[in-house]
């Protein structure tokens, strides 16, 4: 019956929506829908972790993970001298945007994805990004830690991130993010959260493109979750446009259950949607519009039933 068609079916740990999402009304809707149509559901045989594997706490690793870690540590030995030089330049001449550091981080992300993970992400709608001198709040869906690698490597303009404070404390990677001026997301108390909000608004006012994941956490099923209002309040306070972004296939290589990538990354697709001007709009309205845009370029099995 109709009720059954509108419901959610659960198959092998994934939520599958039988509804067909209405086309998004922006000018890139046909492109986004076409992109979504080319992304099949992950093969059932790839649902698990390739053998042999081991568990570290609640996370899993395999031989591929260990090789990835070793090669990345070697690449950091080359990247860090460049990062130190870029940091000195930024501290002297470019404290607000730190473009030299962004360049080194982006180059390192490209090397990691292309040379080891064997992936060159496909970007659709890159022309929707504003010029490098214009601030923007980017709001992607979030399924994997590799989302950060993919965006840093593939987008044609540098970006900062609002990231959990624990990530910024990770040796080498987290240190580089701190040097680049990324924002620590502190959830300890109300005062810390307000500081994160102020830092994010100032980052936007300084002319940066800031990435924040409005779901608040990675989706273990890859289905798009509810959006929190906080990021869209940042956009309203700074006057920056909101740029919805859809990311597909990062969780195949590094699902939420994995500590590091467990297989080669392939077929990563990033769709950049037209800007949403928050001026004169209610936060909830901008939030709904952004979420609908993100959902429009996701394959059907990643779309929530309420979009």
mmCIF file of C-alpha atoms in Angstrom:
data_model
loop_
_atom_site.group_PDB
_atom_site.id
_atom_site.type_symbol
_atom_site.label_atom_id
_atom_site.label_comp_id
_atom_site.label_asym_id
_atom_site.label_seq_id
_atom_site.Cartn_x
_atom_site.Cartn_y
_atom_site.Cartn_z
ATOM 1 C CA UNK A 1 0.000 0.000 0.000
ATOM 2 C CA UNK A 2 0.837 3.698 -0.049
ATOM 3 C CA UNK A 3 2.018 3.601 3.570
ATOM 4 C CA UNK A 4 4.465 0.833 2.716
ATOM 5 C CA UNK A 5 5.825 2.814 -0.212
ATOM 6 C CA UNK A 6 6.409 5.835 2.009
ATOM 7 C CA UNK A 7 8.185 3.857 4.694
ATOM 8 C CA UNK A 8 11.803 2.884 5.086
ATOM 9 C CA UNK A 9 13.053 -0.602 4.281
ATOM 10 C CA UNK A 10 16.141 -1.869 6.031
ATOM 11 C CA UNK A 11 18.433 -4.178 4.075
ATOM 12 C CA UNK A 12 21.797 -5.430 5.269
ATOM 13 C CA UNK A 13 22.326 -2.568 7.665
ATOM 14 C CA UNK A 14 21.440 0.217 5.208
ATOM 15 C CA UNK A 15 18.279 2.261 5.052
ATOM 16 C CA UNK A 16 16.775 2.268 1.579
ATOM 17 C CA UNK A 17 14.150 4.835 0.682
ATOM 18 C CA UNK A 18 11.713 3.714 -2.041
ATOM 19 C CA UNK A 19 10.621 7.288 -2.639
ATOM 20 C CA UNK A 20 12.003 9.215 -5.583
ATOM 21 C CA UNK A 21 13.293 12.602 -4.530
ATOM 22 C CA UNK A 22 11.640 15.491 -6.323
ATOM 23 C CA UNK A 23 14.144 17.364 -8.490
ATOM 24 C CA UNK A 24 15.815 20.269 -6.733
ATOM 25 C CA UNK A 25 14.678 23.560 -8.138
ATOM 26 C CA UNK A 26 18.094 25.172 -8.632
ATOM 27 C CA UNK A 27 19.751 25.422 -12.021
ATOM 28 C CA UNK A 28 22.056 22.465 -11.390
ATOM 29 C CA UNK A 29 19.283 20.066 -10.388
ATOM 30 C CA UNK A 30 19.422 18.037 -13.662
ATOM 31 C CA UNK A 31 23.209 17.712 -13.292
ATOM 32 C CA UNK A 32 22.910 16.688 -9.656
ATOM 33 C CA UNK A 33 20.204 14.135 -10.347
ATOM 34 C CA UNK A 34 22.192 12.725 -13.274
ATOM 35 C CA UNK A 35 25.271 12.440 -11.058
ATOM 36 C CA UNK A 36 23.276 10.647 -8.381
ATOM 37 C CA UNK A 37 21.894 8.231 -10.931
ATOM 38 C CA UNK A 38 25.403 7.080 -11.867
ATOM 39 C CA UNK A 39 26.282 6.010 -8.315
ATOM 40 C CA UNK A 40 25.138 2.456 -7.556
ATOM 41 C CA UNK A 41 24.664 1.020 -4.108
ATOM 42 C CA UNK A 42 27.852 -0.543 -2.687
ATOM 43 C CA UNK A 43 28.222 -4.225 -3.612
ATOM 44 C CA UNK A 44 27.055 -6.518 -0.772
ATOM 45 C CA UNK A 45 30.386 -8.368 -0.803
ATOM 46 C CA UNK A 46 32.195 -5.150 0.203
ATOM 47 C CA UNK A 47 30.101 -4.577 3.298
ATOM 48 C CA UNK A 48 32.678 -6.183 5.570
ATOM 49 C CA UNK A 49 36.363 -5.530 6.219
ATOM 50 C CA UNK A 50 38.791 -7.231 3.796
ATOM 51 C CA UNK A 51 40.668 -10.098 5.464
ATOM 52 C CA UNK A 52 42.946 -10.251 7.399
ATOM 53 C CA UNK A 53 41.844 -7.658 9.913
ATOM 54 C CA UNK A 54 42.135 -6.896 13.605
ATOM 55 C CA UNK A 55 40.145 -4.825 16.071
ATOM 56 C CA UNK A 56 41.603 -1.936 18.049
ATOM 57 C CA UNK A 57 39.015 -0.973 20.634
ATOM 58 C CA UNK A 58 35.811 -0.338 18.701
ATOM 59 C CA UNK A 59 37.630 0.198 15.366
ATOM 60 C CA UNK A 60 39.080 -2.188 12.779
ATOM 61 C CA UNK A 61 42.343 -2.259 10.836
ATOM 62 C CA UNK A 62 43.778 -4.465 8.107
ATOM 63 C CA UNK A 63 47.015 -4.746 6.108
ATOM 64 C CA UNK A 64 45.865 -1.956 3.811
ATOM 65 C CA UNK A 65 45.365 0.323 6.839
ATOM 66 C CA UNK A 66 48.888 -0.313 8.128
ATOM 67 C CA UNK A 67 50.412 0.326 4.701
ATOM 68 C CA UNK A 68 48.414 3.567 4.419
ATOM 69 C CA UNK A 69 49.710 4.726 7.801
ATOM 70 C CA UNK A 70 53.326 3.914 6.937
ATOM 71 C CA UNK A 71 53.242 5.686 3.586
ATOM 72 C CA UNK A 72 51.500 8.718 5.067
ATOM 73 C CA UNK A 73 54.120 9.063 7.778
ATOM 74 C CA UNK A 74 56.786 8.941 5.067
ATOM 75 C CA UNK A 75 54.966 11.587 3.021
ATOM 76 C CA UNK A 76 54.664 13.818 6.082
ATOM 77 C CA UNK A 77 58.452 13.739 6.443
ATOM 78 C CA UNK A 78 58.563 15.480 3.055
ATOM 79 C CA UNK A 79 55.539 17.726 3.599
ATOM 80 C CA UNK A 80 56.464 19.104 7.020
ATOM 81 C CA UNK A 81 59.528 21.105 5.948
ATOM 82 C CA UNK A 82 57.293 22.768 3.330
ATOM 83 C CA UNK A 83 54.651 23.305 5.994
ATOM 84 C CA UNK A 84 57.127 25.016 8.312
ATOM 85 C CA UNK A 85 58.195 27.387 5.534
ATOM 86 C CA UNK A 86 54.557 28.082 4.645
ATOM 87 C CA UNK A 87 53.721 28.698 8.312
ATOM 88 C CA UNK A 88 56.489 31.262 8.642
ATOM 89 C CA UNK A 89 55.225 33.078 5.551
ATOM 90 C CA UNK A 90 51.628 33.029 6.796
ATOM 91 C CA UNK A 91 52.497 34.297 10.269
ATOM 92 C CA UNK A 92 54.446 37.185 8.773
ATOM 93 C CA UNK A 93 52.241 38.182 5.839
ATOM 94 C CA UNK A 94 48.885 36.353 5.877
ATOM 95 C CA UNK A 95 47.618 35.661 9.378
ATOM 96 C CA UNK A 96 43.909 35.786 8.476
ATOM 97 C CA UNK A 97 43.823 33.374 5.516
ATOM 98 C CA UNK A 98 47.154 31.471 5.579
ATOM 99 C CA UNK A 99 46.957 30.490 1.913
ATOM 100 C CA UNK A 100 50.495 29.096 1.778
ATOM 101 C CA UNK A 101 49.632 26.530 4.467
ATOM 102 C CA UNK A 102 46.363 25.707 2.687
ATOM 103 C CA UNK A 103 48.353 24.994 -0.496
ATOM 104 C CA UNK A 104 50.684 22.536 1.259
ATOM 105 C CA UNK A 105 47.765 20.753 2.990
ATOM 106 C CA UNK A 106 45.847 20.492 -0.303
ATOM 107 C CA UNK A 107 48.923 19.128 -2.101
ATOM 108 C CA UNK A 108 49.461 16.519 0.609
ATOM 109 C CA UNK A 109 45.776 15.458 0.413
ATOM 110 C CA UNK A 110 46.051 15.085 -3.377
ATOM 111 C CA UNK A 111 49.133 12.887 -3.012
ATOM 112 C CA UNK A 112 47.434 10.681 -0.406
ATOM 113 C CA UNK A 113 44.307 10.174 -2.506
ATOM 114 C CA UNK A 114 45.938 9.746 -5.894
ATOM 115 C CA UNK A 115 49.140 7.843 -5.178
ATOM 116 C CA UNK A 116 48.016 5.524 -2.399
ATOM 117 C CA UNK A 117 44.226 5.393 -2.394
ATOM 118 C CA UNK A 118 44.215 5.454 -6.197
ATOM 119 C CA UNK A 119 41.463 8.012 -6.414
ATOM 120 C CA UNK A 120 40.901 11.294 -8.198
ATOM 121 C CA UNK A 121 37.523 12.600 -6.970
ATOM 122 C CA UNK A 122 35.094 13.802 -9.619
ATOM 123 C CA UNK A 123 33.751 17.305 -8.951
ATOM 124 C CA UNK A 124 30.450 18.490 -10.428
ATOM 125 C CA UNK A 125 29.403 22.150 -10.234
ATOM 126 C CA UNK A 126 32.775 23.583 -9.179
ATOM 127 C CA UNK A 127 31.762 26.859 -10.844
ATOM 128 C CA UNK A 128 29.222 27.324 -8.039
ATOM 129 C CA UNK A 129 32.066 28.103 -5.633
ATOM 130 C CA UNK A 130 32.549 31.856 -5.155
ATOM 131 C CA UNK A 131 35.900 33.523 -5.961
ATOM 132 C CA UNK A 132 38.783 32.865 -3.593
ATOM 133 C CA UNK A 133 38.388 36.328 -2.048
ATOM 134 C CA UNK A 134 34.708 35.730 -1.151
ATOM 135 C CA UNK A 135 33.785 33.960 2.113
ATOM 136 C CA UNK A 136 31.512 30.939 1.965
ATOM 137 C CA UNK A 137 30.090 28.350 4.339
ATOM 138 C CA UNK A 138 30.272 24.859 2.832
ATOM 139 C CA UNK A 139 27.804 22.287 4.230
ATOM 140 C CA UNK A 140 28.498 18.719 3.008
ATOM 141 C CA UNK A 141 27.011 15.435 4.139
ATOM 142 C CA UNK A 142 29.382 13.382 6.285
ATOM 143 C CA UNK A 143 29.967 9.622 6.036
ATOM 144 C CA UNK A 144 33.703 9.185 6.474
ATOM 145 C CA UNK A 145 36.883 10.798 7.758
ATOM 146 C CA UNK A 146 37.983 10.677 4.101
ATOM 147 C CA UNK A 147 35.445 13.430 3.359
ATOM 148 C CA UNK A 148 38.068 15.906 4.617
ATOM 149 C CA UNK A 149 40.775 14.434 2.371
ATOM 150 C CA UNK A 150 38.444 14.458 -0.636
ATOM 151 C CA UNK A 151 37.330 18.071 -0.211
ATOM 152 C CA UNK A 152 40.847 19.344 0.486
ATOM 153 C CA UNK A 153 42.246 17.534 -2.551
ATOM 154 C CA UNK A 154 39.471 18.143 -5.074
ATOM 155 C CA UNK A 155 37.937 21.570 -4.497
ATOM 156 C CA UNK A 156 39.534 24.323 -6.613
ATOM 157 C CA UNK A 157 39.775 26.763 -3.701
ATOM 158 C CA UNK A 158 41.313 26.409 -0.215
ATOM 159 C CA UNK A 159 39.046 25.613 2.706
ATOM 160 C CA UNK A 160 39.135 25.564 6.506
ATOM 161 C CA UNK A 161 37.205 23.111 8.691
ATOM 162 C CA UNK A 162 35.214 23.182 11.878
ATOM 163 C CA UNK A 163 36.599 19.975 13.352
ATOM 164 C CA UNK A 164 36.385 18.142 16.652
ATOM 165 C CA UNK A 165 39.065 19.349 19.058
ATOM 166 C CA UNK A 166 40.348 15.749 19.388
ATOM 167 C CA UNK A 167 41.194 15.651 15.665
ATOM 168 C CA UNK A 168 43.253 18.823 15.950
ATOM 169 C CA UNK A 169 45.339 17.078 18.615
ATOM 170 C CA UNK A 170 46.301 14.157 16.330
ATOM 171 C CA UNK A 171 50.090 14.308 15.750
ATOM 172 C CA UNK A 172 51.167 15.822 12.424
ATOM 173 C CA UNK A 173 47.714 15.883 10.759
ATOM 174 C CA UNK A 174 46.007 17.764 13.576
ATOM 175 C CA UNK A 175 49.004 20.023 14.049
ATOM 176 C CA UNK A 176 48.896 20.990 10.362
ATOM 177 C CA UNK A 177 45.200 21.822 10.691
ATOM 178 C CA UNK A 178 45.943 24.054 13.670
ATOM 179 C CA UNK A 179 48.669 25.874 11.740
ATOM 180 C CA UNK A 180 46.220 26.424 8.868
ATOM 181 C CA UNK A 181 43.753 28.128 11.217
ATOM 182 C CA UNK A 182 41.060 25.461 11.314
ATOM 183 C CA UNK A 183 38.394 25.829 14.012
ATOM 184 C CA UNK A 184 38.247 23.494 17.030
ATOM 185 C CA UNK A 185 34.754 22.265 17.856
ATOM 186 C CA UNK A 186 34.515 22.179 21.636
ATOM 187 C CA UNK A 187 31.475 20.510 23.179
ATOM 188 C CA UNK A 188 32.515 20.593 26.830
ATOM 189 C CA UNK A 189 30.220 23.421 27.883
ATOM 190 C CA UNK A 190 28.165 26.337 26.672
ATOM 191 C CA UNK A 191 31.057 28.788 26.931
ATOM 192 C CA UNK A 192 33.283 26.596 24.734
ATOM 193 C CA UNK A 193 30.532 26.214 22.139
ATOM 194 C CA UNK A 194 30.052 29.985 21.986
ATOM 195 C CA UNK A 195 33.788 30.415 21.429
ATOM 196 C CA UNK A 196 33.660 27.966 18.518
ATOM 197 C CA UNK A 197 30.768 29.958 17.060
ATOM 198 C CA UNK A 198 32.663 33.262 17.389
ATOM 199 C CA UNK A 199 35.842 31.775 15.887
ATOM 200 C CA UNK A 200 33.863 30.396 12.932
ATOM 201 C CA UNK A 201 32.099 33.692 12.228
ATOM 202 C CA UNK A 202 35.417 35.558 12.376
ATOM 203 C CA UNK A 203 36.994 33.019 10.026
ATOM 204 C CA UNK A 204 34.234 33.730 7.510
ATOM 205 C CA UNK A 205 34.537 37.477 7.941
ATOM 206 C CA UNK A 206 38.263 37.124 7.209
ATOM 207 C CA UNK A 207 37.346 35.898 3.720
ATOM 208 C CA UNK A 208 37.756 32.140 4.129
ATOM 209 C CA UNK A 209 35.699 29.238 2.856
ATOM 210 C CA UNK A 210 34.704 27.266 5.966
ATOM 211 C CA UNK A 211 33.530 23.649 5.885
ATOM 212 C CA UNK A 212 31.187 22.488 8.623
ATOM 213 C CA UNK A 213 29.286 19.206 8.605
ATOM 214 C CA UNK A 214 25.724 20.138 9.634
ATOM 215 C CA UNK A 215 24.787 16.554 10.560
ATOM 216 C CA UNK A 216 27.193 16.961 13.477
ATOM 217 C CA UNK A 217 28.709 13.488 13.086
ATOM 218 C CA UNK A 218 29.382 10.813 10.467
ATOM 219 C CA UNK A 219 26.400 8.776 9.312
ATOM 220 C CA UNK A 220 27.078 5.063 10.007
ATOM 221 C CA UNK A 221 24.496 4.022 7.381
ATOM 222 C CA UNK A 222 25.507 6.752 4.873
ATOM 223 C CA UNK A 223 21.892 7.958 4.862
ATOM 224 C CA UNK A 224 21.684 11.747 5.176
ATOM 225 C CA UNK A 225 20.833 12.735 8.750
ATOM 226 C CA UNK A 226 19.066 15.798 10.192
ATOM 227 C CA UNK A 227 20.903 19.126 9.947
ATOM 228 C CA UNK A 228 21.697 21.195 13.017
ATOM 229 C CA UNK A 229 20.914 24.924 12.961
ATOM 230 C CA UNK A 230 24.289 26.144 14.264
ATOM 231 C CA UNK A 231 26.154 26.329 10.928
ATOM 232 C CA UNK A 232 23.376 28.327 9.319
ATOM 233 C CA UNK A 233 23.403 30.805 12.182
ATOM 234 C CA UNK A 234 27.111 31.270 11.457
ATOM 235 C CA UNK A 235 26.268 32.122 7.854
ATOM 236 C CA UNK A 236 23.600 34.600 8.910
ATOM 237 C CA UNK A 237 25.927 36.285 11.418
ATOM 238 C CA UNK A 238 28.768 36.632 8.918
ATOM 239 C CA UNK A 239 26.721 37.323 5.790
ATOM 240 C CA UNK A 240 28.456 34.470 3.947
ATOM 241 C CA UNK A 241 26.519 32.413 1.378
ATOM 242 C CA UNK A 242 25.797 28.751 2.134
ATOM 243 C CA UNK A 243 27.167 26.256 -0.414
ATOM 244 C CA UNK A 244 25.552 22.794 -0.054
ATOM 245 C CA UNK A 245 27.814 19.913 -1.109
ATOM 246 C CA UNK A 246 27.053 16.241 -1.724
ATOM 247 C CA UNK A 247 29.772 13.603 -1.235
ATOM 248 C CA UNK A 248 29.418 9.980 -2.333
ATOM 249 C CA UNK A 249 31.585 6.855 -1.919
ATOM 250 C CA UNK A 250 34.135 7.931 0.711
ATOM 251 C CA UNK A 251 32.718 5.465 3.250
ATOM 252 C CA UNK A 252 33.486 2.555 0.934
ATOM 253 C CA UNK A 253 37.207 2.970 1.675
ATOM 254 C CA UNK A 254 36.872 4.166 5.261
ATOM 255 C CA UNK A 255 33.540 3.459 6.987
ATOM 256 C CA UNK A 256 32.824 4.738 10.479
ATOM 257 C CA UNK A 257 33.878 1.340 11.883
ATOM 258 C CA UNK A 258 37.438 1.717 10.534
ATOM 259 C CA UNK A 259 40.339 3.482 12.229
ATOM 260 C CA UNK A 260 42.117 3.980 8.858
ATOM 261 C CA UNK A 261 41.200 3.197 5.224
ATOM 262 C CA UNK A 262 40.600 -0.504 4.681
ATOM 263 C CA UNK A 263 40.538 -0.624 0.871
ATOM 264 C CA UNK A 264 41.297 1.421 -2.222
ATOM 265 C CA UNK A 265 39.074 4.480 -2.652
ATOM 266 C CA UNK A 266 37.279 4.706 -5.963
ATOM 267 C CA UNK A 267 34.334 6.504 -7.502
ATOM 268 C CA UNK A 268 34.306 9.441 -5.065
ATOM 269 C CA UNK A 269 31.979 12.135 -6.399
ATOM 270 C CA UNK A 270 31.529 15.663 -5.060
ATOM 271 C CA UNK A 271 28.639 17.855 -6.221
ATOM 272 C CA UNK A 272 28.776 21.573 -5.450
ATOM 273 C CA UNK A 273 25.337 23.207 -5.448
ATOM 274 C CA UNK A 274 24.473 26.868 -6.142
ATOM 275 C CA UNK A 275 24.908 29.316 -3.239
ATOM 276 C CA UNK A 276 22.043 30.032 -0.856
ATOM 277 C CA UNK A 277 21.890 33.619 0.364
ATOM 278 C CA UNK A 278 20.846 33.579 4.054
ATOM 279 C CA UNK A 279 19.978 37.294 4.057
ATOM 280 C CA UNK A 280 16.412 37.902 5.197
ATOM 281 C CA UNK A 281 15.672 34.196 5.681
ATOM 282 C CA UNK A 282 14.866 32.235 8.812
ATOM 283 C CA UNK A 283 17.560 29.790 9.919
ATOM 284 C CA UNK A 284 15.185 26.821 9.566
ATOM 285 C CA UNK A 285 14.383 27.816 5.989
ATOM 286 C CA UNK A 286 18.047 27.964 4.975
ATOM 287 C CA UNK A 287 18.687 24.672 6.792
ATOM 288 C CA UNK A 288 15.859 22.907 4.909
ATOM 289 C CA UNK A 289 16.938 24.360 1.571
ATOM 290 C CA UNK A 290 20.548 23.270 2.080
ATOM 291 C CA UNK A 291 19.569 19.748 3.153
ATOM 292 C CA UNK A 292 17.261 19.323 0.150
ATOM 293 C CA UNK A 293 20.078 20.421 -2.159
ATOM 294 C CA UNK A 294 22.534 17.943 -0.612
ATOM 295 C CA UNK A 295 19.981 15.114 -0.863
ATOM 296 C CA UNK A 296 19.252 15.884 -4.515
ATOM 297 C CA UNK A 297 22.682 14.635 -5.662
ATOM 298 C CA UNK A 298 22.824 11.534 -3.456
ATOM 299 C CA UNK A 299 21.891 8.107 -4.793
ATOM 300 C CA UNK A 300 18.494 6.913 -3.640
ATOM 301 C CA UNK A 301 19.863 4.585 -0.975
ATOM 302 C CA UNK A 302 21.558 7.555 0.754
ATOM 303 C CA UNK A 303 18.502 9.837 0.776
ATOM 304 C CA UNK A 304 16.338 10.143 3.883
ATOM 305 C CA UNK A 305 12.630 9.480 3.654
ATOM 306 C CA UNK A 306 11.738 13.087 4.521
ATOM 307 C CA UNK A 307 13.454 14.634 1.481
#
